[in-house]
Structure formats: structure tokens, C-alpha cells
XYZ file of C-alpha atoms in Angstrom:
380
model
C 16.219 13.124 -17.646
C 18.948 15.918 -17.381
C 20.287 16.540 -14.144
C 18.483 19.166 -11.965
C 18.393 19.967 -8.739
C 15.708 21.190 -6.303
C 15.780 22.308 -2.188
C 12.586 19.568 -1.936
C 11.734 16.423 -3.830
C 8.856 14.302 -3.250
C 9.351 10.512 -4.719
C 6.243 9.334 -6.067
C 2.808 10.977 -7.598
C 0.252 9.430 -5.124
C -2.286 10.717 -2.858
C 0.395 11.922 -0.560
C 2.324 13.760 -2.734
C -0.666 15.864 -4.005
C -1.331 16.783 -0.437
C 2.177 17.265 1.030
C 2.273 19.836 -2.217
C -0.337 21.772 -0.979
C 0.878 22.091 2.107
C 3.889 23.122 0.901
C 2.268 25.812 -0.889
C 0.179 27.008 2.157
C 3.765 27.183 3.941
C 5.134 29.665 1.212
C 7.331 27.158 -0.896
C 9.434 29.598 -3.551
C 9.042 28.345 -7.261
C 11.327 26.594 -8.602
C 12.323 25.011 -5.029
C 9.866 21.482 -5.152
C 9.678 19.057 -7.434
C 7.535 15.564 -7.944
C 8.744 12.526 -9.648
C 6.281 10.162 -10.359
C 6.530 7.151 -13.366
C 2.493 8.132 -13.904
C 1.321 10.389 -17.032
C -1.012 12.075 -15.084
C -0.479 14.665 -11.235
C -1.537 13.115 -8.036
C -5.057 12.069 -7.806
C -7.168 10.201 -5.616
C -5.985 6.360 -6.267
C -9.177 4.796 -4.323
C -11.414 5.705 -7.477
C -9.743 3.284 -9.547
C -11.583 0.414 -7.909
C -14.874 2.233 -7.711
C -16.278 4.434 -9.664
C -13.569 4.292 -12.343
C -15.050 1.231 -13.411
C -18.558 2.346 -13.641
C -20.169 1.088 -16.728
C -22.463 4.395 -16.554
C -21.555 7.999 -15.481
C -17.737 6.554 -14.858
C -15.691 8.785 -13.195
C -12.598 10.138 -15.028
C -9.605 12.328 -14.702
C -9.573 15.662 -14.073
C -12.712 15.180 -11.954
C -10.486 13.307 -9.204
C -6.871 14.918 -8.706
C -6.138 15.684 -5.245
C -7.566 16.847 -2.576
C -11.014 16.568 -3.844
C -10.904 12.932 -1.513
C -10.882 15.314 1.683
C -13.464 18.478 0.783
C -10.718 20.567 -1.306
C -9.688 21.979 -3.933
C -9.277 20.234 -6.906
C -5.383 20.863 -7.765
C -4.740 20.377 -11.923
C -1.425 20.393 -13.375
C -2.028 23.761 -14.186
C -2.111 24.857 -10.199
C 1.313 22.844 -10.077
C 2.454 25.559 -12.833
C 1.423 28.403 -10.987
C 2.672 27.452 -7.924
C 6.407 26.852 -9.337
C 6.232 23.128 -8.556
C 7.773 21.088 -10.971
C 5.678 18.080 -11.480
C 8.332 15.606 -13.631
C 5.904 12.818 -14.880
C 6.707 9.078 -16.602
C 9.902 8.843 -14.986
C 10.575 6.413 -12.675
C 13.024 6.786 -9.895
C 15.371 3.408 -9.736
C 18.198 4.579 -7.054
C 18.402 6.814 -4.397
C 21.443 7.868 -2.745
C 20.041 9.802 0.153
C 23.579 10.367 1.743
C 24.436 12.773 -1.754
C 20.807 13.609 -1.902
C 20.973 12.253 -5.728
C 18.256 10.033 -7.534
C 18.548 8.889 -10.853
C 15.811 7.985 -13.075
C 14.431 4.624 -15.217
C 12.943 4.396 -18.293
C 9.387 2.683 -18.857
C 8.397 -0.604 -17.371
C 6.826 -3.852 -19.292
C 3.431 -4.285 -19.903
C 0.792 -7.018 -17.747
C -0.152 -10.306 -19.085
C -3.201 -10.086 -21.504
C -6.166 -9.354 -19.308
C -4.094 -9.731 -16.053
C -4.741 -6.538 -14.185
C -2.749 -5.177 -11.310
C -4.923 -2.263 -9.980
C -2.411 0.160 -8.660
C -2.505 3.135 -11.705
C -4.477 4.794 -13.708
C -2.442 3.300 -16.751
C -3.903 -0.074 -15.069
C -7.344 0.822 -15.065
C -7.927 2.430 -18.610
C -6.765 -0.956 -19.914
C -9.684 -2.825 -17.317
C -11.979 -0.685 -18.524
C -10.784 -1.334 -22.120
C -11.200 -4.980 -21.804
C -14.627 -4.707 -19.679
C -15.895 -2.934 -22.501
C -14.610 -5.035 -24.988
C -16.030 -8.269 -23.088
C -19.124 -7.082 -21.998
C -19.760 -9.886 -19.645
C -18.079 -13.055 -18.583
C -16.087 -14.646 -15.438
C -13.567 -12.138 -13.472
C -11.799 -13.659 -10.891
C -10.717 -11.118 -8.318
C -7.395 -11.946 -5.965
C -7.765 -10.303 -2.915
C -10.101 -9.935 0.193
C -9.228 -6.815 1.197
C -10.703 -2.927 0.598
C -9.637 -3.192 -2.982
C -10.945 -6.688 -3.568
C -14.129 -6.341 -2.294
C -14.624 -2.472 -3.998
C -13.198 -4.857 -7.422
C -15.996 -7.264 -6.753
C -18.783 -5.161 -6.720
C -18.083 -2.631 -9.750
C -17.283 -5.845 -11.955
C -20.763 -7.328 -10.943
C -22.390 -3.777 -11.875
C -20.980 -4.360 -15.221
C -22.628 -7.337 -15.858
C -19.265 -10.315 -15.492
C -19.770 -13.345 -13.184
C -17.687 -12.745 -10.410
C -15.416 -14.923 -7.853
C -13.194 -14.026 -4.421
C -10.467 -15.895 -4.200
C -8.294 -15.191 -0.860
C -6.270 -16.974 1.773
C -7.801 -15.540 5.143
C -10.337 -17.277 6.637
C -12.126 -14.137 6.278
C -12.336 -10.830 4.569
C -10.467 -7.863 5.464
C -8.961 -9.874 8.856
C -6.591 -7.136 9.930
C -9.978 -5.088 10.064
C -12.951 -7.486 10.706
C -13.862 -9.577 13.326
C -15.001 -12.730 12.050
C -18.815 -11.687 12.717
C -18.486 -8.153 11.024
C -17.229 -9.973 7.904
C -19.601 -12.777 7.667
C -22.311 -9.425 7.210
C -20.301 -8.768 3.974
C -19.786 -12.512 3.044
C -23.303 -13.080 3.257
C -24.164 -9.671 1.539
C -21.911 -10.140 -1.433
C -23.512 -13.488 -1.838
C -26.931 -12.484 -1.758
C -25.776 -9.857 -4.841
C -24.674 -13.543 -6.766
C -20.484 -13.015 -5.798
C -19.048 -16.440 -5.319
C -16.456 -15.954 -1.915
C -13.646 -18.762 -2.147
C -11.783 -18.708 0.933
C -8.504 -20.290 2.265
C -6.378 -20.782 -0.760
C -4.164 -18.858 -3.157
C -3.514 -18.329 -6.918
C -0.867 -20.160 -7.958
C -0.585 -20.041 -11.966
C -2.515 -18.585 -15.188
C -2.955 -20.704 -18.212
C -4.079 -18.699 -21.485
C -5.660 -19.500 -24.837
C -3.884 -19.410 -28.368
C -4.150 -15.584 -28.462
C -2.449 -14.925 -24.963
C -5.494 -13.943 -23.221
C -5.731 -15.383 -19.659
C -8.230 -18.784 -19.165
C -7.949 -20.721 -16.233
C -6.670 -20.135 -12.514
C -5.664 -22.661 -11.001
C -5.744 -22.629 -6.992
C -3.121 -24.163 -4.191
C -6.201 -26.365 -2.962
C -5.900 -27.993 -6.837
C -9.098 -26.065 -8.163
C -9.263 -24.580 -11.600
C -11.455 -21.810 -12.364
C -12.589 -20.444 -16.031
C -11.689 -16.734 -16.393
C -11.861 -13.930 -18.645
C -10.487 -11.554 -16.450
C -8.342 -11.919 -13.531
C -8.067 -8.755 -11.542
C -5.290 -8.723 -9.007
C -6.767 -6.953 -5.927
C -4.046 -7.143 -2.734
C -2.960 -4.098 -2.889
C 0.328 -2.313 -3.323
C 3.690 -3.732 -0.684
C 5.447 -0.538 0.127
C 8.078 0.819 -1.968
C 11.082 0.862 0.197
C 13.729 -0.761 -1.901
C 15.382 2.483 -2.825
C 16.492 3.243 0.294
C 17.193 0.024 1.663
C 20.504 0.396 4.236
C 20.569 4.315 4.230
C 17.046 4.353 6.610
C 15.670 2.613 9.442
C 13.090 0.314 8.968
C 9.968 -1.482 10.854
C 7.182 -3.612 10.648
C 7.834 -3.222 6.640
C 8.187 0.622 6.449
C 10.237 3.169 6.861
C 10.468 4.106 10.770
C 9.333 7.855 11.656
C 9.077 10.111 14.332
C 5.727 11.425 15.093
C 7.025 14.148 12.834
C 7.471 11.635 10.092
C 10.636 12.722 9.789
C 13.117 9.409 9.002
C 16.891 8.674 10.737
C 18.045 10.618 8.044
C 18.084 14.773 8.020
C 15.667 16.182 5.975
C 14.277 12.463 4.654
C 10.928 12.195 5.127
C 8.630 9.593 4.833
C 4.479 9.592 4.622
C 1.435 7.128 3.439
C 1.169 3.743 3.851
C 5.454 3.413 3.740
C 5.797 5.328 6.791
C 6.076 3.460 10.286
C 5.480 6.297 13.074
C 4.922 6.327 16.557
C 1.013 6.100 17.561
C 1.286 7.354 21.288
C -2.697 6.344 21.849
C -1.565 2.798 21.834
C 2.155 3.128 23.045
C 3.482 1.077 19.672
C 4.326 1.801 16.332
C 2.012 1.293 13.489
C 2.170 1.013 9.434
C -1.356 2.332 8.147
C -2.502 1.651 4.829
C -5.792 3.468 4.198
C -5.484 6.696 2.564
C -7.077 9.183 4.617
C -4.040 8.503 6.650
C -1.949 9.350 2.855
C -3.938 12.752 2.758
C -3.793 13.395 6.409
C 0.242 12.344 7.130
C 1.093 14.387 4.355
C -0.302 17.116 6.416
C 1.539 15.918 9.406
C -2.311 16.070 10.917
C -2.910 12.207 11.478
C -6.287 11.295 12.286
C -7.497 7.497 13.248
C -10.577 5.927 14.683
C -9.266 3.257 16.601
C -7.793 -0.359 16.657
C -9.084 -3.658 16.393
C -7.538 -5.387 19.454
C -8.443 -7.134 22.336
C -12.387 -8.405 22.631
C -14.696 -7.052 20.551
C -18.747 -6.742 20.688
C -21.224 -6.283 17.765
C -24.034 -4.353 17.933
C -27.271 -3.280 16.121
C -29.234 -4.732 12.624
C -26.238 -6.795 10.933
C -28.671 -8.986 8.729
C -27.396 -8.754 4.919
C -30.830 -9.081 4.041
C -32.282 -5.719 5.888
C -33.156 -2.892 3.306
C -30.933 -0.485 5.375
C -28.561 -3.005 8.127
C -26.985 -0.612 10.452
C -24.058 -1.869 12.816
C -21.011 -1.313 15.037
C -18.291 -2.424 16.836
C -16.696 -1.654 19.647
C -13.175 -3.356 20.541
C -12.157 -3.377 24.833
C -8.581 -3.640 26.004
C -7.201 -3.233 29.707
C -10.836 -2.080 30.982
C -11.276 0.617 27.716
C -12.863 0.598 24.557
C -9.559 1.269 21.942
C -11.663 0.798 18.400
C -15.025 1.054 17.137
C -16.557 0.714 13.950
C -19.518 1.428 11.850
C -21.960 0.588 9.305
C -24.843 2.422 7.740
C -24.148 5.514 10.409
C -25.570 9.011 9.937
C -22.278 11.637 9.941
C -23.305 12.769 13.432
C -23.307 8.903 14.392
C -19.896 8.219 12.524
C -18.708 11.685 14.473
C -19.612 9.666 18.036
C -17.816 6.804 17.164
C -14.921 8.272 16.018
C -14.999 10.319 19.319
C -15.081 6.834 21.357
C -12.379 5.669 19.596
C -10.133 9.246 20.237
C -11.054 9.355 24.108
C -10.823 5.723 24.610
C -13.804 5.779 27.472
C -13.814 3.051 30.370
C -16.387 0.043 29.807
C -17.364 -1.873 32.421
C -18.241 -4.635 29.824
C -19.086 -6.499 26.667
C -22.305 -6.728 27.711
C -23.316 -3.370 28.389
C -21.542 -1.932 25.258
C -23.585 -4.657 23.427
C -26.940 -3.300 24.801
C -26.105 0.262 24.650
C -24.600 0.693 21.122
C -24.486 4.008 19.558
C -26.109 5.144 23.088
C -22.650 4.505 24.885
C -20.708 6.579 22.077
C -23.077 9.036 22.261
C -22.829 9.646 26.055
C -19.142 10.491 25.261
């Protein structure tokens, strides 16, 4: 890339960018003065359809039905609302130093490809080629790696599309930083019912492939080897903070913020899931991956619904086999409920819970909160 220079650059194309650009638009950036650098083909969009309906073997969603900010109620922005606005959106170029003292990056060429039918689900690039081979296929074994949002969303869309699926993680649940152990076993069980097999406590720890290159076995840490025909790599995305490694603070494996998001460094910001910012509900400092908090910090308008520490009660019909289960939880620290979480909930419902979580009410105890359920949040 020839050199050019800009007042504003955002590094990376993800769900962040799309929405920091808009704001920067509603706050009267000149053309010409922002630019966005992302190795992708394509402008932001919203990443969590890759894992869902993406993958869809019928009515499958596809690009440009899911650029930003469609994720949050708005407008739909197309590279052609980029153009108009005078933001340069510099695609398939990857950014592979950054001196942020000279304000100066300088750009990669293109990366090597995946093992055959080895899938890391973090681009669009990454899912055409899934869908490619799921096609192809048309049934057999996937093995997903992962027990978290994206594992479990890879699970079920590779069931719908007909391929004998298995869970392999290393928690001793799914989704632990989220779940109790009794609001997981509702998923466990319901994944099960749907014929998912859940392998628990163990890791991945080699591929072996057939004569064409295609993956064919995993073999596990506990010594277990399972078949495969796909192997879908489901843990998510570590945050990128390599390129600035010594010029910024860092915490709790992001870049530290002020509630501002602004970094240690003058007009460096950082936002999404690399950010570590100041949460003043709960008098720490937090790294959130989940990307309403992408759309929402890139608005500098976070918005949360609670944490899950301290005890925590379930409550309501959390029996995988009801035709409509409908549960919560509710997590007490220091005399006050700090979290809550539900399943199944009407949006006035989720609205109540999310207010509980905001106001962080007293609660005299488990038991009570236990009886009460949504009645407590909706006293609030």
C-alpha cells in the first residue's frame, strides 16, 4: 500500500469499527479525514452470523444483508455509505506494525490458508469455505472445539445440516465464565436430547488426515480418538494486542482504558473485546467479549446486565424437555443481587432483568429470590 495519511484510523474491520464509523459520521467527520484497515474483502459486518445463520442449509443468510449496525436496529451501512461519507475503507490489507509514538502503521500482505477442512471461525473468508465443504459433504461427523457462545451456536447449525456432531471442551461445563453449573446442565441436557454428543474435560491435541490432506481423526489429551470430517475450531478469537505491545498499558489481556476508552497513549483508543476499562458498578476492571459491548463501546455508550459472582439462585421451568422452558438467574454479593440472567423471557421480562441487574436491588436472600423470580425483578 502507498503511504497515506489520515487525522483518524481505525485498525481492524469488525463490529466495532462499523459502529465507531457511524458515530464518527453523526459527529461531523470531514471526508477524507478517517480511514479503516481491515485484512477482510468485505466492510464491517455483524461477525456473530457466521456461526448462525450463515450456515443455514436453507434461507442462509449472506452479505450485504448483515453489514453493520443492522445487529442493533440500524441502518444497514454498505460500502457505498463509506463512499459517501468520505471514509476510506482500505480492505485485504493487514496491518503487521504499529508505531503509535510516530502514529505510522505499515501493512502485510496475505496470510496462509487452514488445513483441509480445519475451520477457524473468525471471517467471513472462514465461513464461505465451511459452507463450501458442508455442502460438498452433505452429512458426516464435525467435531466442534469449544464450549463457549460460538461452540454451542457451531453445534447446533451443523446438526441442522444434517452432520453427526461432538463438543469437545476442557471446562467442566459449558460457557463457565457465564453459567453456573445448573444453568448449563439445562443446555447439556438440551443439546443431548437434539442427538449432540458433549465431551467434557479434555483438549485437542493433534489432527491426523487421509491421503488427500483432508482432516480424519482427533485425537484427545485423555488418549481418545474421534473420526471426523470436519473439525470446526470454535474458542473464539484471543485479542489482537501484539502490535502495540510496550507502547500501551495492558490488563487482564487487553489494552487498559479509561471509562472513555481512551488508552495511556494521546489520541489511542481502544474498543471491543481488546479493551480493558473501568466498570465503576463493580469497582474493578473488566475485559468483555460479547459484541453488543463491540457495537455499544464503539459508541462510548456501554451497556451490561450484570455479573456472575458471588451465590447464585435458579429459578422457574429449566427442564430441557418442556415445549417452551423458561428460566433465570439471579447472582447475590455483599447483601445485593449484581447479575441476573434469562431464558425464554418476553422483551418486557428481559427489560426487568436487565433493570435488576443496572440498580443492583438489596435481597434479603436466596430463598426469597428463588420463590419470587421474575416477581422480584419486576417489583424493581
Amino acid at each position: 500500500m502507498a503511504e497515506k495519511s489520515f487525522k483518524y484510523v481505525i485498525v481492524g474491520g469488525g463490529v466495532s469499527a462499523g459502529y465507531a464509523a457511524r458515530e464518527f459520521a453523526k459527529q461531523g467527520v470531514q471526508p477524507g479525514e478517517l480511514a479503516i484497515i481491515s485484512k477482510e474483502a468485505v466492510a464491517p459486518y455483524e461477525r456473530p452470523a457466521l456461526s448462525k445463520a450463515y450456515l443455514f442449509p436453507e434461507g442462509a443468510a449472506r452479505l450485504p444483508g448483515f453489514h453493520v449496525c443492522v445487529g442493533s436496529g440500524g441502518e444497514r451501512l454498505l460500502p457505498e455509505w463509506y463512499t459517501e461519507k468520505g471514509i476510506s475503507l482500505i480492505l485485504n490489507t493487514e496491518i503487521v506494525k504499529a508505531d503509535l509514538a510516530s502514529k505510522t502503521l505499515t501493512n502485510f500482505g496475505v496470510q496462509g490458508a487452514d488445513s483441509k477442512n480445519i475451520f477457524y471461525l473468525r471471517e467471513i473468508d472462514n465461513a464461505d469455505k465451511l459452507v463450501e465443504i458442508i455442502k460438498a459433504k452433505k452429512t458426516g461427523t464435525a467435531i466442534v472445539v469449544g464450549g463457549g457462545y460460538i461452540g454451542l451456536e457451531l453445534s447446533a447449525v451443523l446438526k441442522i445440516n444434517n452432520f453427526d456432531v461432538k463438543m469437545v471442551y476442557p471446562e467442566p461445563w459449558c460457557m463457565p465464565r457465564l453459567f453456573t453449573a445448573d444453568i448449563a446442565a439445562f443446555y447439556e441436557a438440551y443439546y443431548a436430547k437434539k442427538g449432540i454428543d458433549i465431551i467434557k474435560g479434555t483438549v485437542a491435541v493433534g489432527f491426523t488426515s487421509n491421503d488427500n490432506g483432508e482432516v480424519k481423526e482427533v485425537k484427545l489429551k485423555d488418549g481418545r480418538v474421534l473420526e471426523a470430517d470436519i473439525v470446526v475450531v470454535g474458542v473464539g478469537a484471543r485479542p489482537l494486542t501484539n502490535l502495540f505491545k510496550g507502547q500501551v498499558e495492558e490488563e487482564k489481556g487487553g489494552i487498559k482504558t479509561d471509562e472513555f476508552f481512551k488508552t495511556s497513549l494521546p489520541d489511542v483508543y481502544a474498543v471491543g473485546d481488546v479493551a480493558t476499562f473501568p466498570m465503576k458498578m463493580y469497582g474493578d476492571i473488566r475485559r468483555v467479549e460479547h459484541v453488543d459491548h463491540s457495537r455499544k463501546s464503539a459508541e462510548q455508550a456501554v451497556k451490561f446486565y450484570g455479573d456472575n459472582v458471588g451465590d447464585a439462585v435458579i429459578f422457574g421451568d429449566h427442564d430441557p424437555a418442556s415445549a417452551k422452558p423458561k428460566f433465570g438467574s439471579y447472582w447475590i454479593k455483599d447483601g445485593k443481587v449484581v447479575g441476573a440472567f434469562l431464558e425464554g423471557g418476553a422483551p418486557e421480562e428481559n427489560q426487568a432483568i436487565a433493570k435488576v441487574a443496572k440498580l443492583q436491588p438489596s435481597a434479603s436472600s436466596l430463598d426469597v429470590l428463588a420463590k419470587e423470580g421474575l416477581e422480584f425483578a419486576s417489583k424493581i
